[in-house]
PDB file of C-alpha atoms in Angstrom:
ATOM      1  CA  ILE E   1      77.883  91.110   4.366  1.00 68.00           C
ATOM      2  CA  ILE E   2      74.159  90.251   3.817  1.00 71.00           C
ATOM      3  CA  LEU E   3      72.932  86.732   4.227  1.00 69.00           C
ATOM      4  CA  ARG E   4      69.667  86.002   2.369  1.00 66.00           C
ATOM      5  CA  LEU E   5      67.104  83.157   2.278  1.00 64.00           C
ATOM      6  CA  VAL E   6      65.220  82.376  -0.973  1.00 69.00           C
ATOM      7  CA  PHE E   7      62.849  79.424  -1.423  1.00 65.00           C
ATOM      8  CA  GLY E   8      63.362  77.470  -4.698  1.00 61.00           C
ATOM      9  CA  SER E   9      59.565  77.366  -5.071  1.00 60.00           C
ATOM     10  CA  ASN E  10      59.338  81.135  -5.170  1.00 59.00           C
ATOM     11  CA  THR E  11      62.573  82.598  -6.288  1.00 61.00           C
ATOM     12  CA  ASN E  12      61.127  86.072  -6.888  1.00 62.00           C
ATOM     13  CA  VAL E  13      60.500  86.616  -3.192  1.00 62.00           C
ATOM     14  CA  LEU E  14      63.306  87.369  -0.654  1.00 62.00           C
ATOM     15  CA  GLN E  15      62.270  85.497   2.507  1.00 64.00           C
ATOM     16  CA  THR E  16      64.890  86.836   4.915  1.00 68.00           C
ATOM     17  CA  GLU E  17      67.983  88.887   4.901  1.00 73.00           C
ATOM     18  CA  VAL E  18      70.316  89.767   7.836  1.00 68.00           C
ATOM     19  CA  GLU E  19      73.624  91.489   8.211  1.00 74.00           C
ATOM     20  CA  VAL E  20      76.436  89.225   9.375  1.00 73.00           C
ATOM     21  CA  SER E  21      80.055  90.057  10.432  1.00 71.00           C
ATOM     22  CA  LYS E  22      83.024  88.686   8.575  1.00 68.00           C
ATOM     23  CA  LYS E  23      83.159  85.924  11.182  1.00 67.00           C
ATOM     24  CA  GLY E  24      79.576  85.025  10.472  1.00 67.00           C
ATOM     25  CA  ALA E  25      77.961  86.509  13.644  1.00 60.00           C
ATOM     26  CA  ILE E  26      74.508  88.098  13.202  1.00 71.00           C
ATOM     27  CA  LYS E  27      74.887  91.802  13.509  1.00 66.00           C
ATOM     28  CA  ASN E  28      71.460  93.131  12.449  1.00 63.00           C
ATOM     29  CA  THR E  29      68.077  91.370  11.744  1.00 72.00           C
ATOM     30  CA  LEU E  30      66.203  94.463  10.642  1.00 81.00           C
ATOM     31  CA  VAL E  31      67.469  94.740   7.128  1.00 84.00           C
ATOM     32  CA  SER E  32      64.279  94.120   5.130  1.00 87.00           C
ATOM     33  CA  ARG E  33      62.207  97.292   4.604  1.00 90.00           C
ATOM     34  CA  TYR E  34      58.986  95.422   5.009  1.00 90.00           C
ATOM     35  CA  HIS E  35      60.146  93.943   8.259  1.00 92.00           C
ATOM     36  CA  ALA E  36      60.761  97.495   9.410  1.00 94.00           C
ATOM     37  CA  ALA E  37      57.349  98.545   8.075  1.00 95.00           C
ATOM     38  CA  ILE E  38      55.610  95.702  10.174  1.00 95.00           C
ATOM     39  CA  THR E  39      57.727  96.630  13.234  1.00 95.00           C
ATOM     40  CA  SER E  40      56.864 100.388  12.967  1.00 96.00           C
ATOM     41  CA  GLY E  41      53.082  99.705  12.968  1.00 95.00           C
ATOM     42  CA  LEU E  42      53.251  97.193  15.811  1.00 95.00           C
ATOM     43  CA  ALA E  43      55.293  99.585  17.909  1.00 95.00           C
ATOM     44  CA  ALA E  44      53.258 102.616  16.982  1.00 95.00           C
ATOM     45  CA  PHE E  45      50.009 100.884  17.947  1.00 92.00           C
ATOM     46  CA  SER E  46      51.509  99.657  21.264  1.00 89.00           C
ATOM     47  CA  LYS E  47      51.748  96.059  20.409  1.00 91.00           C
ATOM     48  CA  LEU E  48      55.470  95.603  21.276  1.00 90.00           C
ATOM     49  CA  THR E  49      55.146  96.041  25.079  1.00 88.00           C
ATOM     50  CA  LYS E  50      55.751  93.934  28.153  1.00 83.00           C
ATOM     51  CA  ASP E  51      52.207  92.536  28.059  1.00 85.00           C
ATOM     52  CA  SER E  52      51.740  92.101  24.340  1.00 92.00           C
ATOM     53  CA  ASN E  53      50.756  88.708  23.004  1.00 94.00           C
ATOM     54  CA  ILE E  54      51.711  88.323  19.247  1.00 95.00           C
ATOM     55  CA  CYS E  55      51.228  85.406  16.861  1.00 96.00           C
ATOM     56  CA  LEU E  56      53.526  85.205  13.816  1.00 96.00           C
ATOM     57  CA  ILE E  57      52.457  82.985  10.917  1.00 97.00           C
ATOM     58  CA  GLY E  58      55.521  81.988   8.937  1.00 94.00           C
ATOM     59  CA  LEU E  59      58.976  81.811  10.198  1.00 92.00           C
ATOM     60  CA  GLY E  60      61.242  82.309   7.200  1.00 86.00           C
ATOM     61  CA  GLY E  61      64.802  82.772   8.404  1.00 86.00           C
ATOM     62  CA  GLY E  62      63.493  84.036  11.744  1.00 87.00           C
ATOM     63  CA  ALA E  63      64.620  87.689  11.142  1.00 89.00           C
ATOM     64  CA  LEU E  64      61.227  89.250  11.884  1.00 92.00           C
ATOM     65  CA  ALA E  65      60.721  87.147  14.968  1.00 92.00           C
ATOM     66  CA  SER E  66      64.203  87.950  16.304  1.00 89.00           C
ATOM     67  CA  THR E  67      63.527  91.618  15.639  1.00 89.00           C
ATOM     68  CA  LEU E  68      60.239  91.740  17.485  1.00 91.00           C
ATOM     69  CA  LEU E  69      61.826  89.946  20.404  1.00 89.00           C
ATOM     70  CA  ASP E  70      65.005  92.228  20.521  1.00 87.00           C
ATOM     71  CA  LEU E  71      63.017  95.349  20.203  1.00 89.00           C
ATOM     72  CA  SER E  72      60.543  94.418  22.914  1.00 87.00           C
ATOM     73  CA  GLN E  73      63.508  93.536  25.025  1.00 83.00           C
ATOM     74  CA  ARG E  74      62.407  89.900  25.235  1.00 80.00           C
ATOM     75  CA  GLN E  75      59.172  90.980  27.026  1.00 84.00           C
ATOM     76  CA  THR E  76      56.586  90.465  24.257  1.00 89.00           C
ATOM     77  CA  LYS E  77      54.972  86.960  24.279  1.00 91.00           C
ATOM     78  CA  LEU E  78      55.523  85.532  20.782  1.00 93.00           C
ATOM     79  CA  THR E  79      54.002  82.328  19.251  1.00 93.00           C
ATOM     80  CA  VAL E  80      55.452  81.417  15.883  1.00 95.00           C
ATOM     81  CA  ILE E  81      53.589  79.071  13.572  1.00 95.00           C
ATOM     82  CA  GLU E  82      55.768  77.360  10.910  1.00 94.00           C
ATOM     83  CA  LEU E  83      54.694  74.536   8.575  1.00 93.00           C
ATOM     84  CA  ASP E  84      58.096  73.088   7.959  1.00 91.00           C
ATOM     85  CA  GLN E  85      60.589  71.756  10.571  1.00 93.00           C
ATOM     86  CA  VAL E  86      63.345  72.165   7.977  1.00 92.00           C
ATOM     87  CA  ILE E  87      62.724  76.016   7.919  1.00 88.00           C
ATOM     88  CA  VAL E  88      63.044  76.093  11.714  1.00 92.00           C
ATOM     89  CA  SER E  89      66.308  74.264  11.507  1.00 91.00           C
ATOM     90  CA  VAL E  90      67.573  76.723   8.805  1.00 88.00           C
ATOM     91  CA  ALA E  91      66.561  79.703  10.924  1.00 86.00           C
ATOM     92  CA  GLN E  92      68.478  78.266  13.933  1.00 88.00           C
ATOM     93  CA  ASP E  93      71.560  77.132  11.994  1.00 86.00           C
ATOM     94  CA  TRP E  94      72.073  79.953   9.636  1.00 82.00           C
ATOM     95  CA  PHE E  95      70.168  83.068  10.856  1.00 82.00           C
ATOM     96  CA  GLY E  96      70.706  82.993  14.599  1.00 82.00           C
ATOM     97  CA  PHE E  97      67.124  82.322  15.478  1.00 86.00           C
ATOM     98  CA  ARG E  98      66.750  81.012  19.000  1.00 82.00           C
ATOM     99  CA  THR E  99      63.592  79.136  19.787  1.00 78.00           C
ATOM    100  CA  GLU E 100      64.054  79.476  23.617  1.00 76.00           C
ATOM    101  CA  ASP E 101      63.311  83.229  23.090  1.00 72.00           C
ATOM    102  CA  THR E 102      59.708  82.619  21.838  1.00 72.00           C
ATOM    103  CA  LYS E 103      56.770  81.894  23.901  1.00 74.00           C
ATOM    104  CA  GLN E 104      56.336  78.902  21.733  1.00 87.00           C
ATOM    105  CA  ILE E 105      57.089  77.724  18.148  1.00 90.00           C
ATOM    106  CA  LEU E 106      54.700  75.301  16.774  1.00 92.00           C
ATOM    107  CA  VAL E 107      55.342  73.261  13.605  1.00 93.00           C
ATOM    108  CA  THR E 108      51.817  73.127  12.198  1.00 94.00           C
ATOM    109  CA  ASP E 109      49.637  74.541   9.411  1.00 95.00           C
ATOM    110  CA  GLY E 110      48.762  78.219   9.848  1.00 95.00           C
ATOM    111  CA  LEU E 111      45.638  77.748   7.899  1.00 94.00           C
ATOM    112  CA  THR E 112      44.139  75.255  10.511  1.00 94.00           C
ATOM    113  CA  PHE E 113      45.796  76.707  13.636  1.00 94.00           C
ATOM    114  CA  PHE E 114      42.818  79.121  14.261  1.00 93.00           C
ATOM    115  CA  ASP E 115      40.119  76.636  13.673  1.00 91.00           C
ATOM    116  CA  GLU E 116      39.897  76.702  17.439  1.00 81.00           C
ATOM    117  CA  ILE E 117      40.680  79.884  19.320  1.00 71.00           C
ATOM    118  CA  HIS E 118      44.000  79.240  21.135  1.00 67.00           C
ATOM    119  CA  ASP E 119      44.407  82.650  22.646  1.00 77.00           C
ATOM    120  CA  ASN E 120      43.434  86.277  22.417  1.00 88.00           C
ATOM    121  CA  TYR E 121      46.272  88.100  20.641  1.00 94.00           C
ATOM    122  CA  ASP E 122      47.139  91.721  20.478  1.00 94.00           C
ATOM    123  CA  ALA E 123      48.381  91.212  16.867  1.00 95.00           C
ATOM    124  CA  ILE E 124      48.529  88.380  14.288  1.00 96.00           C
ATOM    125  CA  VAL E 125      51.219  88.801  11.655  1.00 97.00           C
ATOM    126  CA  VAL E 126      50.833  86.793   8.378  1.00 96.00           C
ATOM    127  CA  ASP E 127      54.057  86.446   6.485  1.00 93.00           C
ATOM    128  CA  VAL E 128      53.774  83.370   4.279  1.00 92.00           C
ATOM    129  CA  ASP E 129      55.073  82.794   0.768  1.00 85.00           C
ATOM    130  CA  ALA E 130      52.895  81.322  -1.998  1.00 77.00           C
ATOM    131  CA  LYS E 131      54.054  78.029  -3.516  1.00 67.00           C
ATOM    132  CA  ASN E 132      52.149  79.053  -6.697  1.00 66.00           C
ATOM    133  CA  PRO E 133      53.123  82.662  -7.546  1.00 56.00           C
ATOM    134  CA  GLY E 134      51.585  82.028 -10.994  1.00 60.00           C
ATOM    135  CA  VAL E 135      48.218  83.363  -9.714  1.00 63.00           C
ATOM    136  CA  GLY E 136      49.787  86.808  -9.486  1.00 72.00           C
ATOM    137  CA  LEU E 137      50.317  86.968  -5.771  1.00 80.00           C
ATOM    138  CA  SER E 138      53.716  85.883  -4.379  1.00 81.00           C
ATOM    139  CA  CYS E 139      52.744  86.360  -0.730  1.00 85.00           C
ATOM    140  CA  PRO E 140      50.623  84.959   0.825  1.00 90.00           C
ATOM    141  CA  PRO E 141      48.702  82.095  -0.743  1.00 89.00           C
ATOM    142  CA  VAL E 142      45.190  83.118  -1.647  1.00 88.00           C
ATOM    143  CA  THR E 143      43.754  80.779   0.916  1.00 91.00           C
ATOM    144  CA  PHE E 144      45.199  82.994   3.617  1.00 93.00           C
ATOM    145  CA  LEU E 145      43.058  85.891   2.365  1.00 90.00           C
ATOM    146  CA  GLN E 146      39.635  84.119   2.074  1.00 88.00           C
ATOM    147  CA  SER E 147      36.934  85.551   4.175  1.00 84.00           C
ATOM    148  CA  ASP E 148      36.402  82.471   6.384  1.00 87.00           C
ATOM    149  CA  TYR E 149      40.123  82.597   7.321  1.00 91.00           C
ATOM    150  CA  LEU E 150      40.108  86.289   7.981  1.00 89.00           C
ATOM    151  CA  CYS E 151      37.052  85.862  10.358  1.00 86.00           C
ATOM    152  CA  LYS E 152      39.036  83.197  12.221  1.00 89.00           C
ATOM    153  CA  LEU E 153      41.874  85.583  12.710  1.00 91.00           C
ATOM    154  CA  ALA E 154      39.507  88.338  13.880  1.00 87.00           C
ATOM    155  CA  ARG E 155      37.885  86.034  16.441  1.00 88.00           C
ATOM    156  CA  SER E 156      41.401  85.450  17.859  1.00 91.00           C
ATOM    157  CA  LEU E 157      42.164  89.150  18.475  1.00 90.00           C
ATOM    158  CA  LYS E 158      41.625  91.279  21.524  1.00 88.00           C
ATOM    159  CA  ASN E 159      39.590  94.322  21.031  1.00 81.00           C
ATOM    160  CA  GLY E 160      41.757  96.908  19.341  1.00 82.00           C
ATOM    161  CA  GLY E 161      44.005  94.099  18.093  1.00 89.00           C
ATOM    162  CA  LEU E 162      45.714  94.214  14.708  1.00 92.00           C
ATOM    163  CA  ILE E 163      46.037  91.818  11.790  1.00 93.00           C
ATOM    164  CA  VAL E 164      49.099  92.465   9.724  1.00 96.00           C
ATOM    165  CA  TYR E 165      49.813  91.064   6.323  1.00 95.00           C
ATOM    166  CA  ASN E 166      52.858  91.040   4.009  1.00 93.00           C
ATOM    167  CA  LEU E 167      51.518  91.219   0.487  1.00 92.00           C
ATOM    168  CA  VAL E 168      53.776  90.764  -2.552  1.00 88.00           C
ATOM    169  CA  ALA E 169      52.285  91.091  -6.115  1.00 83.00           C
ATOM    170  CA  ARG E 170      53.687  92.293  -9.274  1.00 78.00           C
ATOM    171  CA  ASP E 171      50.170  92.582 -10.715  1.00 80.00           C
ATOM    172  CA  PRO E 172      48.342  95.581  -9.356  1.00 81.00           C
ATOM    173  CA  LYS E 173      44.974  93.841  -9.959  1.00 84.00           C
ATOM    174  CA  ALA E 174      46.079  90.922  -7.959  1.00 82.00           C
ATOM    175  CA  LEU E 175      47.158  93.242  -5.129  1.00 83.00           C
ATOM    176  CA  ASN E 176      43.848  95.060  -5.120  1.00 83.00           C
ATOM    177  CA  ALA E 177      41.925  91.838  -5.118  1.00 82.00           C
ATOM    178  CA  ALA E 178      43.889  90.669  -2.120  1.00 82.00           C
ATOM    179  CA  ILE E 179      43.304  93.774  -0.049  1.00 82.00           C
ATOM    180  CA  GLY E 180      39.612  94.208  -0.918  1.00 75.00           C
ATOM    181  CA  PRO E 181      38.037  91.433   1.177  1.00 72.00           C
ATOM    182  CA  MET E 182      39.615  92.945   4.373  1.00 75.00           C
ATOM    183  CA  GLY E 183      37.454  96.052   4.165  1.00 64.00           C
ATOM    184  CA  SER E 184      34.192  94.662   2.826  1.00 61.00           C
ATOM    185  CA  PHE E 185      31.397  92.221   3.877  1.00 47.00           C
ATOM    186  CA  PRO E 186      31.375  89.620   5.362  1.00 47.00           C
ATOM    187  CA  THR E 187      34.753  90.090   6.970  1.00 52.00           C
ATOM    188  CA  ASN E 188      33.989  93.787   7.579  1.00 56.00           C
ATOM    189  CA  PHE E 189      37.077  94.858   9.500  1.00 76.00           C
ATOM    190  CA  ALA E 190      36.593  98.035  11.421  1.00 77.00           C
ATOM    191  CA  ASP E 191      39.302  99.725   9.414  1.00 84.00           C
ATOM    192  CA  VAL E 192      42.282  98.860   7.115  1.00 88.00           C
ATOM    193  CA  ALA E 193      45.446 100.816   6.237  1.00 90.00           C
ATOM    194  CA  VAL E 194      48.232 100.099   3.827  1.00 91.00           C
ATOM    195  CA  LEU E 195      51.905 100.945   3.994  1.00 93.00           C
ATOM    196  CA  ARG E 196      54.252 100.563   0.974  1.00 91.00           C
ATOM    197  CA  PRO E 197      57.839 101.134   2.189  1.00 89.00           C
ATOM    198  CA  ASP E 198      59.143 102.629  -1.078  1.00 86.00           C
ATOM    199  CA  PRO E 199      57.318 103.525  -4.410  1.00 84.00           C
ATOM    200  CA  ASP E 200      58.960 100.726  -6.302  1.00 81.00           C
ATOM    201  CA  ASP E 201      58.754  98.067  -3.497  1.00 83.00           C
ATOM    202  CA  LEU E 202      56.642  94.980  -4.227  1.00 85.00           C
ATOM    203  CA  ASN E 203      56.003  94.408  -0.543  1.00 88.00           C
ATOM    204  CA  VAL E 204      52.894  96.053   0.818  1.00 92.00           C
ATOM    205  CA  THR E 205      52.172  95.918   4.585  1.00 94.00           C
ATOM    206  CA  VAL E 206      48.415  95.769   5.449  1.00 93.00           C
ATOM    207  CA  PHE E 207      47.072  96.589   8.855  1.00 93.00           C
ATOM    208  CA  ALA E 208      43.579  95.639   9.682  1.00 90.00           C
ATOM    209  CA  THR E 209      41.693  96.133  12.944  1.00 87.00           C
ATOM    210  CA  ARG E 210      39.208  93.947  14.701  1.00 78.00           C
ATOM    211  CA  PRO E 211      35.689  93.977  13.131  1.00 67.00           C
ATOM    212  CA  PHE E 212      33.018  96.274  14.623  1.00 61.00           C
ATOM    213  CA  ALA E 213      30.759  93.242  15.315  1.00 59.00           C
ATOM    214  CA  LEU E 214      33.421  92.045  17.803  1.00 60.00           C
ATOM    215  CA  ALA E 215      34.051  95.225  19.519  1.00 56.00           C
ATOM    216  CA  ALA E 216      32.059  95.129  22.742  1.00 54.00           C
ATOM    217  CA  THR E 217      31.861  98.764  23.681  1.00 56.00           C
ATOM    218  CA  ALA E 218      31.900 102.190  22.086  1.00 52.00           C
ATOM    219  CA  MET E 219      35.380 102.782  23.499  1.00 53.00           C
ATOM    220  CA  ASN E 220      36.689  99.621  21.979  1.00 59.00           C
ATOM    221  CA  MET E 221      35.084 100.500  18.673  1.00 57.00           C
ATOM    222  CA  GLU E 222      36.799 103.881  18.764  1.00 63.00           C
ATOM    223  CA  GLU E 223      40.127 101.996  19.268  1.00 63.00           C
ATOM    224  CA  CYS E 224      39.487 100.053  16.042  1.00 66.00           C
ATOM    225  CA  ILE E 225      39.152 103.149  13.812  1.00 71.00           C
ATOM    226  CA  PHE E 226      42.115 104.519  11.822  1.00 82.00           C
ATOM    227  CA  SER E 227      41.886 108.310  11.778  1.00 83.00           C
ATOM    228  CA  GLU E 228      44.259 111.229  11.537  1.00 84.00           C
ATOM    229  CA  HIS E 229      43.932 111.639  15.258  1.00 84.00           C
ATOM    230  CA  THR E 230      44.804 107.995  15.792  1.00 87.00           C
ATOM    231  CA  PHE E 231      47.742 108.226  13.484  1.00 90.00           C
ATOM    232  CA  GLN E 232      49.133 111.337  15.248  1.00 91.00           C
ATOM    233  CA  ASN E 233      48.835 109.615  18.658  1.00 92.00           C
ATOM    234  CA  ALA E 234      50.494 106.449  17.126  1.00 93.00           C
ATOM    235  CA  ARG E 235      53.389 108.508  15.795  1.00 95.00           C
ATOM    236  CA  LYS E 236      53.923 110.006  19.300  1.00 95.00           C
ATOM    237  CA  SER E 237      53.731 106.513  20.836  1.00 94.00           C
ATOM    238  CA  LEU E 238      56.334 105.255  18.374  1.00 95.00           C
ATOM    239  CA  ALA E 239      58.662 108.084  19.149  1.00 96.00           C
ATOM    240  CA  SER E 240      58.359 107.574  22.778  1.00 95.00           C
ATOM    241  CA  TRP E 241      58.853 103.903  22.355  1.00 94.00           C
ATOM    242  CA  LEU E 242      62.105 104.377  20.406  1.00 95.00           C
ATOM    243  CA  VAL E 243      63.580 106.464  23.225  1.00 95.00           C
ATOM    244  CA  ASP E 244      63.022 103.582  25.616  1.00 92.00           C
ATOM    245  CA  ILE E 245      64.730 100.945  23.466  1.00 92.00           C
ATOM    246  CA  PRO E 246      68.446 100.594  23.758  1.00 90.00           C
ATOM    247  CA  ASN E 247      70.342 102.018  20.679  1.00 90.00           C
ATOM    248  CA  MET E 248      67.046 103.065  19.041  1.00 93.00           C
ATOM    249  CA  ALA E 249      66.653 106.697  20.211  1.00 94.00           C
ATOM    250  CA  THR E 250      68.095 108.067  16.969  1.00 95.00           C
ATOM    251  CA  ASP E 251      65.600 105.893  14.945  1.00 95.00           C
ATOM    252  CA  PRO E 252      68.467 104.137  12.987  1.00 92.00           C
ATOM    253  CA  TYR E 253      65.924 102.332  10.797  1.00 92.00           C
ATOM    254  CA  ASP E 254      63.780 105.313  10.029  1.00 94.00           C
ATOM    255  CA  LEU E 255      60.684 103.726  11.651  1.00 96.00           C
ATOM    256  CA  ILE E 256      59.011 107.090  12.155  1.00 96.00           C
ATOM    257  CA  ASP E 257      59.396 108.019   8.476  1.00 96.00           C
ATOM    258  CA  LEU E 258      58.146 104.534   7.407  1.00 95.00           C
ATOM    259  CA  PHE E 259      55.055 104.856   9.620  1.00 96.00           C
ATOM    260  CA  ALA E 260      54.203 108.187   8.138  1.00 95.00           C
ATOM    261  CA  LYS E 261      53.607 106.414   4.828  1.00 94.00           C
ATOM    262  CA  LEU E 262      50.681 104.497   6.320  1.00 93.00           C
ATOM    263  CA  ARG E 263      47.431 105.230   4.363  1.00 90.00           C
ATOM    264  CA  LYS E 264      43.890 104.465   5.439  1.00 87.00           C
ATOM    265  CA  LEU E 265      41.997 102.281   3.007  1.00 76.00           C
ATOM    266  CA  PRO E 266      38.725 104.026   2.001  1.00 65.00           C
ATOM    267  CA  SER E 267      35.799 101.865   3.201  1.00 50.00           C
ATOM    268  CA  LEU E 268      34.865  99.202   0.752  1.00 39.00           C
ATOM    269  CA  HIS E 269      37.058 100.607  -1.991  1.00 40.00           C
ATOM    270  CA  PRO E 270      40.467  98.844  -2.455  1.00 39.00           C
ATOM    271  CA  PRO E 271      43.385 101.279  -3.198  1.00 39.00           C
ATOM    272  CA  SER E 272      44.748 101.448  -6.642  1.00 40.00           C
ATOM    273  CA  PHE E 273      48.490 100.685  -7.121  1.00 38.00           C
ATOM    274  CA  ASN E 274      48.538 101.213 -10.845  1.00 40.00           C
TER     275      ASN E 274
END
């Protein structure tokens, strides 16, 4: 049985889906392919470890937050930012999300949260639905993709840190326009890569590394570059990580195959998804 969450303001986007037993118990929170894509990248780039500090913007039903906590064996520090207390209650009452498992959950606006740097994160994940999908982008709202906001996120990252976006767009032009600012001036992230779980999937996961201007040393700058060597090492790290996680050694969610679909974004040239 699959339990799903859809918002009335954006019915084209599936917010959360989990597998439940006939008695209603949550059996599996890693049902969404885009959640698996996000998880594969975070694990491959060593962001799901004992010392990792992750910020998640947008709770939905809490499946992604629960997955990150479960697969890090409750050792990753997780801060969740959610605008609506009702959504927090829905996640708790219907999708098995337990707030005591997070470092903290803050009911506040993810747009203004980074106006002042609260922490230095290893990764910031933006998974927010747009209330006005008529602009061509269903996730996230365009305000979450503006250069000033991206710069705020970058300043809140550690060197080598990742910004991860879930993008949903039916219009290829809208998708390209959303990705473009991440790899160009003035935001100028050190590198950007994209992962589409399946050819017909509307969800595209974008990974961006901290800008060159904020990388203090040559070694840190090297960590910020997506290269074939980096990807090879990351795939090895992902395989090793899976072995260490209970019930994950056989890679039941095909995280390694998903990660292999990650493609570097050519500098200053958004990818074409036509």
